[in-house]
Coordinates of C-alpha atoms in Angstrom, one line a residue:
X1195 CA 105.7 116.0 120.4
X1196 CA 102.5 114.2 119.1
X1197 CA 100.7 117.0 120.0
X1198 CA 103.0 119.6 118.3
X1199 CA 102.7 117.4 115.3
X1200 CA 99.2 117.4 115.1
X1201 CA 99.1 120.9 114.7
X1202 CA 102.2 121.3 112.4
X1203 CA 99.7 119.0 110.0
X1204 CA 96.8 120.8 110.4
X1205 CA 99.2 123.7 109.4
X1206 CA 99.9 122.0 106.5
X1207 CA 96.5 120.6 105.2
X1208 CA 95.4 124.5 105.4
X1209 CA 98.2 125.8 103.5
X1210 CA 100.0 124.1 101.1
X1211 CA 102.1 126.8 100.1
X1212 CA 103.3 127.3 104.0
X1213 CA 106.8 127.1 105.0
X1214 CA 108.3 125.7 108.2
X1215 CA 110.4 128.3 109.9
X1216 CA 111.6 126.6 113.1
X1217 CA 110.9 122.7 113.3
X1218 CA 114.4 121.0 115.4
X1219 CA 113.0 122.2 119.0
X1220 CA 110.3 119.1 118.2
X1221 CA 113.4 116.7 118.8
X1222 CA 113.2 117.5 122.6
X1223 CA 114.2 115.3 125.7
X1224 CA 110.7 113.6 125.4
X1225 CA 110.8 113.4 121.6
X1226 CA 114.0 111.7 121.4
X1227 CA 113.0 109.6 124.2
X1228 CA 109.8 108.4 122.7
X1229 CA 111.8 107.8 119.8
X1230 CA 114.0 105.4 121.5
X1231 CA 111.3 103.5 123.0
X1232 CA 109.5 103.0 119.7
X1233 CA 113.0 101.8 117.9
X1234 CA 112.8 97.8 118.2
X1235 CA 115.5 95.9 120.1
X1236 CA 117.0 93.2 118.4
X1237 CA 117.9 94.9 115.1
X1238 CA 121.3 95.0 113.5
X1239 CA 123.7 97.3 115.1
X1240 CA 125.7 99.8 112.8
X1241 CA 129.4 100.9 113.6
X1242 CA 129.2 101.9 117.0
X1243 CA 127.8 98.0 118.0
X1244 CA 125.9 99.7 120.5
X1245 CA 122.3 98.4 121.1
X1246 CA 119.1 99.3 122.2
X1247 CA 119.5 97.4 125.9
X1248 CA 122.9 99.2 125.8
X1249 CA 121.7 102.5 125.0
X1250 CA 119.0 102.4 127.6
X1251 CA 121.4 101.3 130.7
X1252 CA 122.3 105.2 130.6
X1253 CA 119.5 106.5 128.9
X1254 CA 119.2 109.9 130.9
X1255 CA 122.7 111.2 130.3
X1256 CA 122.6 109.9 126.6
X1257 CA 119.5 111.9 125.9
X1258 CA 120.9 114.5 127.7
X1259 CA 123.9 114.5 125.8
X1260 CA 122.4 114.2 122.2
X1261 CA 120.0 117.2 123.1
X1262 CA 123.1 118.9 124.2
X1263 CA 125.4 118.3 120.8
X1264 CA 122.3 118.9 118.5
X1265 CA 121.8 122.7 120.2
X1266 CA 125.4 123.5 119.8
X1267 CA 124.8 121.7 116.2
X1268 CA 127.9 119.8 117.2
X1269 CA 126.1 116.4 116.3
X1270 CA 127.2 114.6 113.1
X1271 CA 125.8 111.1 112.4
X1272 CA 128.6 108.4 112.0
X1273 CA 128.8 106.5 108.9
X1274 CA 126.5 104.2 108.2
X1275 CA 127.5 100.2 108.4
X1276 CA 127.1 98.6 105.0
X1277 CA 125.9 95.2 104.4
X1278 CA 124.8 93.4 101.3
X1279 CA 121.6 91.4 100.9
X1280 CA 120.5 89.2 97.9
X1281 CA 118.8 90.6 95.1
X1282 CA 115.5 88.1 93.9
X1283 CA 116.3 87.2 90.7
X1284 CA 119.4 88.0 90.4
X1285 CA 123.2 87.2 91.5
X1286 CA 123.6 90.9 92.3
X1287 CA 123.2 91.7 95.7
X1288 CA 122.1 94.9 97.2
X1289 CA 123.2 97.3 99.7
X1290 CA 122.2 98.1 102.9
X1291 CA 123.3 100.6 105.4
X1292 CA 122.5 100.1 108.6
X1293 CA 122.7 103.7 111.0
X1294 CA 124.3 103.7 114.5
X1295 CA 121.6 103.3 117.3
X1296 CA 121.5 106.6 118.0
X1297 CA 121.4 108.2 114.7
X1298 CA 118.1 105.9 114.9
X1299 CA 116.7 107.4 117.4
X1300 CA 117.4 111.5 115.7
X1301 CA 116.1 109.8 112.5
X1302 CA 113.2 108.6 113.8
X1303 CA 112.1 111.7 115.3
X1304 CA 113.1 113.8 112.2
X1305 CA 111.2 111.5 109.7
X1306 CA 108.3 112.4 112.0
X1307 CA 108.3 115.9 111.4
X1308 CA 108.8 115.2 107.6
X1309 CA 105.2 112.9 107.6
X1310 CA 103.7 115.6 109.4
X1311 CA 103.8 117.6 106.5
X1312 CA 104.3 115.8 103.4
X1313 CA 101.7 113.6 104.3
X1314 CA 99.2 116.0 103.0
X1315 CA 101.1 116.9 100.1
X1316 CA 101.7 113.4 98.3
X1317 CA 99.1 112.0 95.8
X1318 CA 96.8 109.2 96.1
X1319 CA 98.9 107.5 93.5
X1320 CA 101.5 107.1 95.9
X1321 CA 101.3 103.8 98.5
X1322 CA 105.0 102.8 99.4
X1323 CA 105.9 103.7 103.3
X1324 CA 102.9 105.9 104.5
X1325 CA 100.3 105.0 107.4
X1326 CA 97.1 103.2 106.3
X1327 CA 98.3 102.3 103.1
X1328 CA 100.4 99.4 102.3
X1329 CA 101.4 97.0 99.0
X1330 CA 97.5 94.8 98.5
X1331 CA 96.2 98.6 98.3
X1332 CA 98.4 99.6 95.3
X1333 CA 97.7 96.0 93.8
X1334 CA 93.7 96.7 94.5
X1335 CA 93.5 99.9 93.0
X1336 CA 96.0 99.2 90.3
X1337 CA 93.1 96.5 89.4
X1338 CA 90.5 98.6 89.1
X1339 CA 92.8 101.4 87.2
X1340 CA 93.0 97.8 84.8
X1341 CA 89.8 96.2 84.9
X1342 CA 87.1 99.1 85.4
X1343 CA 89.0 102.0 83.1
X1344 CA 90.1 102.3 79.8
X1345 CA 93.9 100.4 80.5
X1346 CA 95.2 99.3 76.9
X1347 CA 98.6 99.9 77.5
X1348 CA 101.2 99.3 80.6
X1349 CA 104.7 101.2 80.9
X1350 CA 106.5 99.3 83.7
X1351 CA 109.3 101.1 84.8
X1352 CA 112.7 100.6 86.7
X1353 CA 114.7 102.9 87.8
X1354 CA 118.0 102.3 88.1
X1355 CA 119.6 102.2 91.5
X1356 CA 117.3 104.8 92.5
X1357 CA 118.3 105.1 96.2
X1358 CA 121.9 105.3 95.0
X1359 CA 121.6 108.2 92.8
X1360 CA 119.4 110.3 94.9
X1361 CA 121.0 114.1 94.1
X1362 CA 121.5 115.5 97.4
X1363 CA 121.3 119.0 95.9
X1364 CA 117.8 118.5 94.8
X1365 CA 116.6 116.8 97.7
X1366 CA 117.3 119.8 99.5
X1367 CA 115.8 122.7 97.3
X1368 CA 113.0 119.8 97.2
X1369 CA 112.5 119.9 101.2
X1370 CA 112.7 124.0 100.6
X1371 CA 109.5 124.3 99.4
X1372 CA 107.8 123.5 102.8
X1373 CA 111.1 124.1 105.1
X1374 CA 113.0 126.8 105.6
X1375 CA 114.3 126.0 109.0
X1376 CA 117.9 125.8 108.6
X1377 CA 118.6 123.6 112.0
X1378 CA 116.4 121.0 110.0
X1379 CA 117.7 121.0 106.7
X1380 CA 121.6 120.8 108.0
X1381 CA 120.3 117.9 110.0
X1382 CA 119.6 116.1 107.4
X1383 CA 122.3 117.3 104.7
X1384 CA 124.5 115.8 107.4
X1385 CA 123.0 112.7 106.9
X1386 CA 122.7 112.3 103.5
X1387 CA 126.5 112.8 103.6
X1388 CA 127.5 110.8 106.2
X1389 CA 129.1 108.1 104.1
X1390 CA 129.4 104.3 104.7
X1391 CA 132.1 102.0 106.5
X1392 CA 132.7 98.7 104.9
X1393 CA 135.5 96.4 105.8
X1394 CA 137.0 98.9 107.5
X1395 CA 137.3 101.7 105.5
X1396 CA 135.4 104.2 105.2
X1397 CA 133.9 106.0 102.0
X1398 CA 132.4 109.9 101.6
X1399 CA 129.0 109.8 99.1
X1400 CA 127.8 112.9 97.4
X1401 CA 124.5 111.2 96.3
X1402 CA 122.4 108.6 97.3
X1403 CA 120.7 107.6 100.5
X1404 CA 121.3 104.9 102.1
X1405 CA 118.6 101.9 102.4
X1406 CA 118.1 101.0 105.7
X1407 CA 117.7 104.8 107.3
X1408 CA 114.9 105.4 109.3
X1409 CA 114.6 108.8 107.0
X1410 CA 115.3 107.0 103.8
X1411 CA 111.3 106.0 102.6
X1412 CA 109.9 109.3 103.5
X1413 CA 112.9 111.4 101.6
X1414 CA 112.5 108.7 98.8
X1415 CA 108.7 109.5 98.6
X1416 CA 109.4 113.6 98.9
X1417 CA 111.8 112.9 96.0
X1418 CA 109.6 111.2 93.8
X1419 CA 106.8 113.5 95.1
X1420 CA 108.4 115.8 93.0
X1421 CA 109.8 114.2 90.1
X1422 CA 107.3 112.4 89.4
X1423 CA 103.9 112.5 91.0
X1424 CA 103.4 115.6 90.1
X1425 CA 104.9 115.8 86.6
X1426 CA 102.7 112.8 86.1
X1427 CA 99.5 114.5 87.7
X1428 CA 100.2 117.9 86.1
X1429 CA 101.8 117.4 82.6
X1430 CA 101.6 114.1 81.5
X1431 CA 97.8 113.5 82.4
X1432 CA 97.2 116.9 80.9
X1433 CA 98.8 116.0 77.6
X1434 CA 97.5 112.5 77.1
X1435 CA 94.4 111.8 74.9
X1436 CA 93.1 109.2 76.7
X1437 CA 93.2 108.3 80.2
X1438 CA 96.1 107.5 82.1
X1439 CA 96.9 106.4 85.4
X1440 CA 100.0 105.5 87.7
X1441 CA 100.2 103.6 90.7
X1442 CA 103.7 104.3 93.0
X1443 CA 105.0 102.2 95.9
X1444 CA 108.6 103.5 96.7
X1445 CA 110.5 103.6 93.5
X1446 CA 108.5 100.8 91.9
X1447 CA 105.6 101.8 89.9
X1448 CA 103.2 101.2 86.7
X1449 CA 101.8 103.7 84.6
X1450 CA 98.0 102.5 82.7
X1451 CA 97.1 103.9 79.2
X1452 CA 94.3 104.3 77.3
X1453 CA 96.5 104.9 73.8
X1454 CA 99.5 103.7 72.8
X1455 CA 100.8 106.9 71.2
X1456 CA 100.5 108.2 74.6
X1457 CA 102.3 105.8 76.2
X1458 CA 105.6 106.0 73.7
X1459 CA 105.4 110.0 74.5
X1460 CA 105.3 109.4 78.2
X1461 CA 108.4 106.4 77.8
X1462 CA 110.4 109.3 76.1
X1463 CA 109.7 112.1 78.1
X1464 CA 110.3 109.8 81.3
X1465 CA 113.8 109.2 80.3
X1466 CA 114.2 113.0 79.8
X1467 CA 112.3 114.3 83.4
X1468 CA 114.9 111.0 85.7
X1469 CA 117.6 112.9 83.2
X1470 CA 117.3 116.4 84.6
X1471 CA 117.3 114.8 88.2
X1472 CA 120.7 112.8 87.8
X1473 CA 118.0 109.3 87.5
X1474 CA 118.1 106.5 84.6
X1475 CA 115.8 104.3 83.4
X1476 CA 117.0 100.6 83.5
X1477 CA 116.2 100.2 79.9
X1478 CA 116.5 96.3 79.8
X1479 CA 113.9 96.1 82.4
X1480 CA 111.4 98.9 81.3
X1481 CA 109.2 98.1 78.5
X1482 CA 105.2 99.0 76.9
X1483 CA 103.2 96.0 76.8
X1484 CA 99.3 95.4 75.3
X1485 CA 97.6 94.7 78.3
X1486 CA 94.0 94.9 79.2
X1487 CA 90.6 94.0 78.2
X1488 CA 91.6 93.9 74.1
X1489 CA 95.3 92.9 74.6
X1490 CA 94.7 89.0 73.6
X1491 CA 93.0 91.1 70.2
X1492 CA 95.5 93.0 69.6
X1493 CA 98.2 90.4 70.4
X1494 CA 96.0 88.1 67.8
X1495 CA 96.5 91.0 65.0
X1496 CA 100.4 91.0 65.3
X1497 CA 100.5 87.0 65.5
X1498 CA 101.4 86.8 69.2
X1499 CA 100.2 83.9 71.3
X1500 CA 99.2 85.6 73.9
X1501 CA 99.6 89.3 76.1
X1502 CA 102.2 89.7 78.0
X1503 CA 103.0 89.6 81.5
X1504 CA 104.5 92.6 83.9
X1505 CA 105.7 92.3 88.1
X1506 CA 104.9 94.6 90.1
X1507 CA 105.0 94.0 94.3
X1508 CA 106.1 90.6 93.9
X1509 CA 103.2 89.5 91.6
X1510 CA 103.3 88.5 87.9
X1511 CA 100.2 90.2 86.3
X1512 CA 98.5 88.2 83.5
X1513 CA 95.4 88.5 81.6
X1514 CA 92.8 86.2 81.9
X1515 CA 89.4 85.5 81.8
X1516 CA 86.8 85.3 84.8
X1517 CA 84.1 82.3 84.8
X1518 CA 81.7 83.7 83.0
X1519 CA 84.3 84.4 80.3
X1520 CA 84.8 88.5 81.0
X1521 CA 88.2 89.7 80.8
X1522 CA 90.3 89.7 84.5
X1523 CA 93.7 90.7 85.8
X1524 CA 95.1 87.9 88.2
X1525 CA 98.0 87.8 89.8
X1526 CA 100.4 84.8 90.6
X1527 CA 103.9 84.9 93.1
X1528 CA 106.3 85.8 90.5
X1529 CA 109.1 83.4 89.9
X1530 CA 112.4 85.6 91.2
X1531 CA 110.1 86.0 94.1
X1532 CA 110.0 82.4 94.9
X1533 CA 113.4 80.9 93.9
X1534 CA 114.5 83.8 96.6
X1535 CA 112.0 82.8 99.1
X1536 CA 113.5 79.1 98.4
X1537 CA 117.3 79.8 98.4
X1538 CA 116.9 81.5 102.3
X1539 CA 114.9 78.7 103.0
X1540 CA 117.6 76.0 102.1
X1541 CA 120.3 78.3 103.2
X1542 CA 118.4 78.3 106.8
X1543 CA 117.8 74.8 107.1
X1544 CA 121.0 73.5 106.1
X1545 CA 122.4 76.0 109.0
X1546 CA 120.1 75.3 111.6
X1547 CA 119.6 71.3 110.7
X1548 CA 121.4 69.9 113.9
X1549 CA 119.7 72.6 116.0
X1550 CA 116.5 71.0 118.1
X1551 CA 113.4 70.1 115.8
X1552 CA 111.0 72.4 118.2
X1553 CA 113.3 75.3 117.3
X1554 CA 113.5 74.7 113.2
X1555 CA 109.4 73.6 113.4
X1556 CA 108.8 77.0 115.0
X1557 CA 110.9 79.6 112.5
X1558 CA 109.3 77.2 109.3
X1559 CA 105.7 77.9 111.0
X1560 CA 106.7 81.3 111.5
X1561 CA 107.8 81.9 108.1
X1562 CA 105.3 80.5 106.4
X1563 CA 102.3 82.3 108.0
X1564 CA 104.3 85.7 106.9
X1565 CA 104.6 84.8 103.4
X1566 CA 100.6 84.0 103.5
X1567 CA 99.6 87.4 105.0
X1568 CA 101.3 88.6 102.1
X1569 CA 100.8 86.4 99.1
X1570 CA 97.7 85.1 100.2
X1571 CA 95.8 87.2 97.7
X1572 CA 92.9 86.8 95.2
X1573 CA 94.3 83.8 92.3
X1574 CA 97.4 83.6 94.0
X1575 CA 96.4 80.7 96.7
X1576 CA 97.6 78.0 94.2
X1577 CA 101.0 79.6 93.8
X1578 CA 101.2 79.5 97.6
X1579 CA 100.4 75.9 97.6
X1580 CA 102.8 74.9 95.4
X1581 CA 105.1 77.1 97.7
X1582 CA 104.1 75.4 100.6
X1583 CA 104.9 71.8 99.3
X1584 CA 108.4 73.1 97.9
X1585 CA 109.2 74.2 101.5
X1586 CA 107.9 70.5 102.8
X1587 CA 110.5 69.1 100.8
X1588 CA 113.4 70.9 101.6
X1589 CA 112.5 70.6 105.1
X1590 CA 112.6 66.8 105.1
X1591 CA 116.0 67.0 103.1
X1592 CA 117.8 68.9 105.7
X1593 CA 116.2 67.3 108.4
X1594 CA 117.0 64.0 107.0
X1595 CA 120.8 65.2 106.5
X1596 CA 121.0 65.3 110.3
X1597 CA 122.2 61.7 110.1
X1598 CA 124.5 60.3 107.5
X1599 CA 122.4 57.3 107.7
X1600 CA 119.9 59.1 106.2
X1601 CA 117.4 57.1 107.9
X1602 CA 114.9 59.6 108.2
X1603 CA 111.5 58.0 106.5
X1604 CA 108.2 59.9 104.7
X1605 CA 106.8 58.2 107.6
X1606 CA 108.5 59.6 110.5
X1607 CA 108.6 62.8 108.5
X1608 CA 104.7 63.0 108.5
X1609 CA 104.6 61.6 111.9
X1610 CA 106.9 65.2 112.6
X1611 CA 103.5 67.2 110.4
X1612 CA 101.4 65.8 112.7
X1613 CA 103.3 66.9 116.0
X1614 CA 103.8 70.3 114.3
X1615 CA 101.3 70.7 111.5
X1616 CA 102.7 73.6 108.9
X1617 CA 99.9 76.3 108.3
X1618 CA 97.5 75.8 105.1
X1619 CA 97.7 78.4 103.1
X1620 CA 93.9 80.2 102.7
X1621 CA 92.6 83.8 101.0
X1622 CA 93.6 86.3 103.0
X1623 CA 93.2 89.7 101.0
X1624 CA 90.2 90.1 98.5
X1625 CA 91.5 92.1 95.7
X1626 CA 88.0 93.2 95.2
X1627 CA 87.5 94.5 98.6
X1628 CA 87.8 98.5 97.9
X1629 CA 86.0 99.6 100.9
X1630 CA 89.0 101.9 102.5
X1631 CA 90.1 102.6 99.0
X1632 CA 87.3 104.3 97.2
X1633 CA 88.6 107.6 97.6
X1634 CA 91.6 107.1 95.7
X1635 CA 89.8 105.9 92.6
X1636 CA 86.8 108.2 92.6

C-alpha cells in the first residue's frame, strides 16, 4: 500500500485538478493488516469491547472477513461509543466517540488515502494533524506573522462545536473535487452516519463527526481546507489593504492584520462564509483586539492600561518588551490550561493514594516530563515552575492522606524527592528556531 500511495501523491502534486476514479482496492489484505499492526493496544474499546490482543487471536479470518463484506459493500461501521471528557476551563464537558476496533483499523487505512492527496492540497497556514508539523510550529510562525510583519490587529476566533456541526452534504461534494470513486465516498458517508450509543441507546446523526475517529482530523482539515483556507488565501487576502495572515491548527485558529478596518470586514464576512456551511461563530469567545508592536500606543490613546491578551494552543499571548526594550510576543501556560492540568492531577492522586509509592512516583514523573515537552517553550519556563511546585503539593496531600494520622512530615516527604527526584523543568523548544519553518513564512 505505501508504495501505491506514493504514487497516488505524486499524482496529486502534478495535477491538482485530478480526480480519483478507483481508490478502495488500496484497503487490501496487507493494507488492512498493516493497519492493524500500527493501531496501538491499550486504547479504549468502543461497543463491540473487542480489543487489539482480541482482534489479533484470529487475525487471518477477520481480515479475511472484513475484505470480504467491504467487496460485497456489505460493511457498515457500528456506532460509535460515546464518552465525555472535561472541557479546560469550563464545567461543560465534551464528547468523545470512541470507534469499534475494527472500524479502526478501515479508518486508518482510508485516512491514508485521504493524506495521500490532500496533503498537497492544504496551505501552509494549516498545522493541526499533518506529518512534520505539529502545535510549537504554528506558535513559531504565528510569532514571526507578529513580530517581523505588520500585525496591528488579532481576530481570534471560535467556532462553535465545530466537529458537531460538520454538514455531511458538503463534506462529500467537498471530497468530490479530488474523488470520484464511489466505493470510497459510500465508505465514508457510512461513517459519518453511523451514529453513537450512549447508555444504551442508540442515536442516528445527520451532521457532525465524531471526535475520536481515526478519519475525523484529516476530514476536519479537508473541511476547513475549503471553507476557509482558501476563502482566506483567495478572497479575504485579496481584498484586505494591508497585510494579513492566519495561522490554523484543527479548528482553532488566529487571523493577523495590518488595519483594523480590515479586520471588522473579515469578522463580518466570517460569520456569513461558517453561515453558508451550517457553522457559527461562538460570539462570546471571538473578539478583535490591538495587539502588536503599537498596541500599548494605541491602548494608551483610548485610556486602556495595557493590550490585551488572546489563547491560542494552550498559551496566553501577551505583549511585552525584550531586554533591550524592543517590542516581543511571549507566551505563558494559560490559566484554564492549568487549573485542568491540576483538577486530573488531584483527581488521580486521591484515586491512586493507597496504591504503592513506586507506582504514583512513576505516573507523576511520567506526567510531568509530558507536560514539559509541551510547555516547555521560550518565556513559558516560569509558568512551568510554578506548575511543578503546585503538583509537589498536592502530591504530599494525598500521600499524606494515606494515614488518618496524617503523620506524613516535609521531611519524610523530601526524603521521598530524594528517592524519586521529580523532573526540573528546562527550555525545550526555541520559539525563534525557524530552521524547518522558513518555507512557510517566505
Amino acid at each position: 500500500m505505501n508504495t501505491k500511495l506514493i504514487r497516488i501523491t505524486e499524482l496529486a502534486q502534478q495535477n491538482p485538478e485530478m480526480k480519483f476514479t478507483s481508490l478502495a482496492h488500496l484497503l487490501s489484505e496487507k493494507a488492512l493488516k498493516q493497519c492493524h499492526h500500527e493501531l496501538s493496544g491499550n486504547k479504549a474499546s468502543g461497543i463491540d469491547n473487542i480489543t487489539k490482543a482480541e482482534y489479533a487471536e484470529n487475525l487471518q479470518d477477520n481480515i479475511a472477513n472484513l475484505i470480504e463484506r467491504l467487496k460485497k459493500k456489505s460493511y457498515r461501521p457500528l456506532p460509535v461509543r460515546r464518552t465525555y471528557i472535561d472541557k479546560a476551563g469550563s464545567k461543560e464537558k465534551r464528547p468523545l466517540g470512541i470507534p469499534a476496533y475494527e472500524d479502526k483499523i478501515v479508518q486508518r487505512g482510508i485516512a491514508k488515502i485521504l493524506n495521500a492527496i490532500y496533503e498537497n492540497d492544504f496551505l501552509d497556514s494549516s498545522f493541526g494533524f499533518r506529518p512534520m508539523r505539529n502545535c510549537h510550529d504554528a506558535l513559531k510562525v504565528l510569532n514571526v506573522y507578529i513580530e517581523k510583519r505588520y500585525t496591528n490587529y488579532i481576530v481570534d476566533v471560535d467556532i462553535k462545536g465545530f466537529f458537531d456541526n460538520v454538514d455531511h452534504k458538503w463534506m462529500v461534494a467537498f471530497l468530490k473535487h479530488r474523488i470520484t470513486d464511489p466505493n470510497l465516498l459510500r465508505l465514508i458517508a457510512r461513517f459519518l452516519k453511523a451514529g453513537y450509543l450512549e447508555e444504551g441507546k442508540k442515536y442516528d446523526i445527520d451532521k457532525g463527526t465524531p471526535q475520536g475517529g481515526l478519519i475525523s482530523p484529516i476530514l476536519a482539515n479537508i473541511y476547513l481546507h475549503y471553507v476557509l483556507d482558501l476563502w482566506f488565501e483567495k478572497t479575504v487576502k485579496e481584498r484586505c489593504q494591508g497585510q494579513a495572515h492566519i495561522v490554523r491548527y484543527a479548528d482553532d485558529f488566529v487571523c493577523c492584520f495590518q488595519y483594523r478596518k480590515d479586520a471588522d470586514r473579515f469578522y463580518q464576512a466570517l460569520h456569513k462564509r461558517l453561515s453558508k456551511f451550517n457553522l457559527e461563530m461562538a460570539k462570546d469567545k471571538t473578539k478583535i483586539i490591538s495587539f502588536g508592536r503599537f498596541a500599548e500606543e494605541n491602548c494608551g490613546r483610548k485610556g486602556i492600561k495595557k493590550p490585551q491578551t488572546f489563547d491560542f494552543l494552550g498559551f496566553t499571548h501577551y505583549c511585552d518588551k525584550s531586554r533591550n526594550g524592543h517590542f516581543r510576543v511571549k507566551r505563558k501556560t494559560s490559566r484554564k490550561k492549568v487549573q485542568s492540568k491540576l483538577k486530573k492531577c488531584k483527581e488521580w492522586l486521591k484515586a491512586n493514594r493507597t496504591k504503592g509509592t513506586d507506582f504514583i512516583m512513576d505516573r507523576m514523573i511520567r506526567s510531568l516530563n509530558g507536560y514539559y515537552n509541551y510547555y516547555c517553550i521560550t518565556d513559558n519556563l516560569q509558568a512551568v515552575i510554578n506548575y511543578q511546585f503546585q503538583v509537589r503539593k498536592l502530591l504530599f496531600k494525598w500521600l499524606n492522606r494515606r494515614s488518618q494520622k496524617r503523620s506524613y512530615t516535609w521531611e519524610k516527604f523530601n526524603l521521598l524527592l530524594k528517592r524519586f527526584p521529580l523532573p526540573r523543568p528546562r527550555a525545550k523548544v526555541n520559539i525563534y528556531d525557524l530552521r524547518s519553518h522558513i518555507s512557510y513564512i517566505m
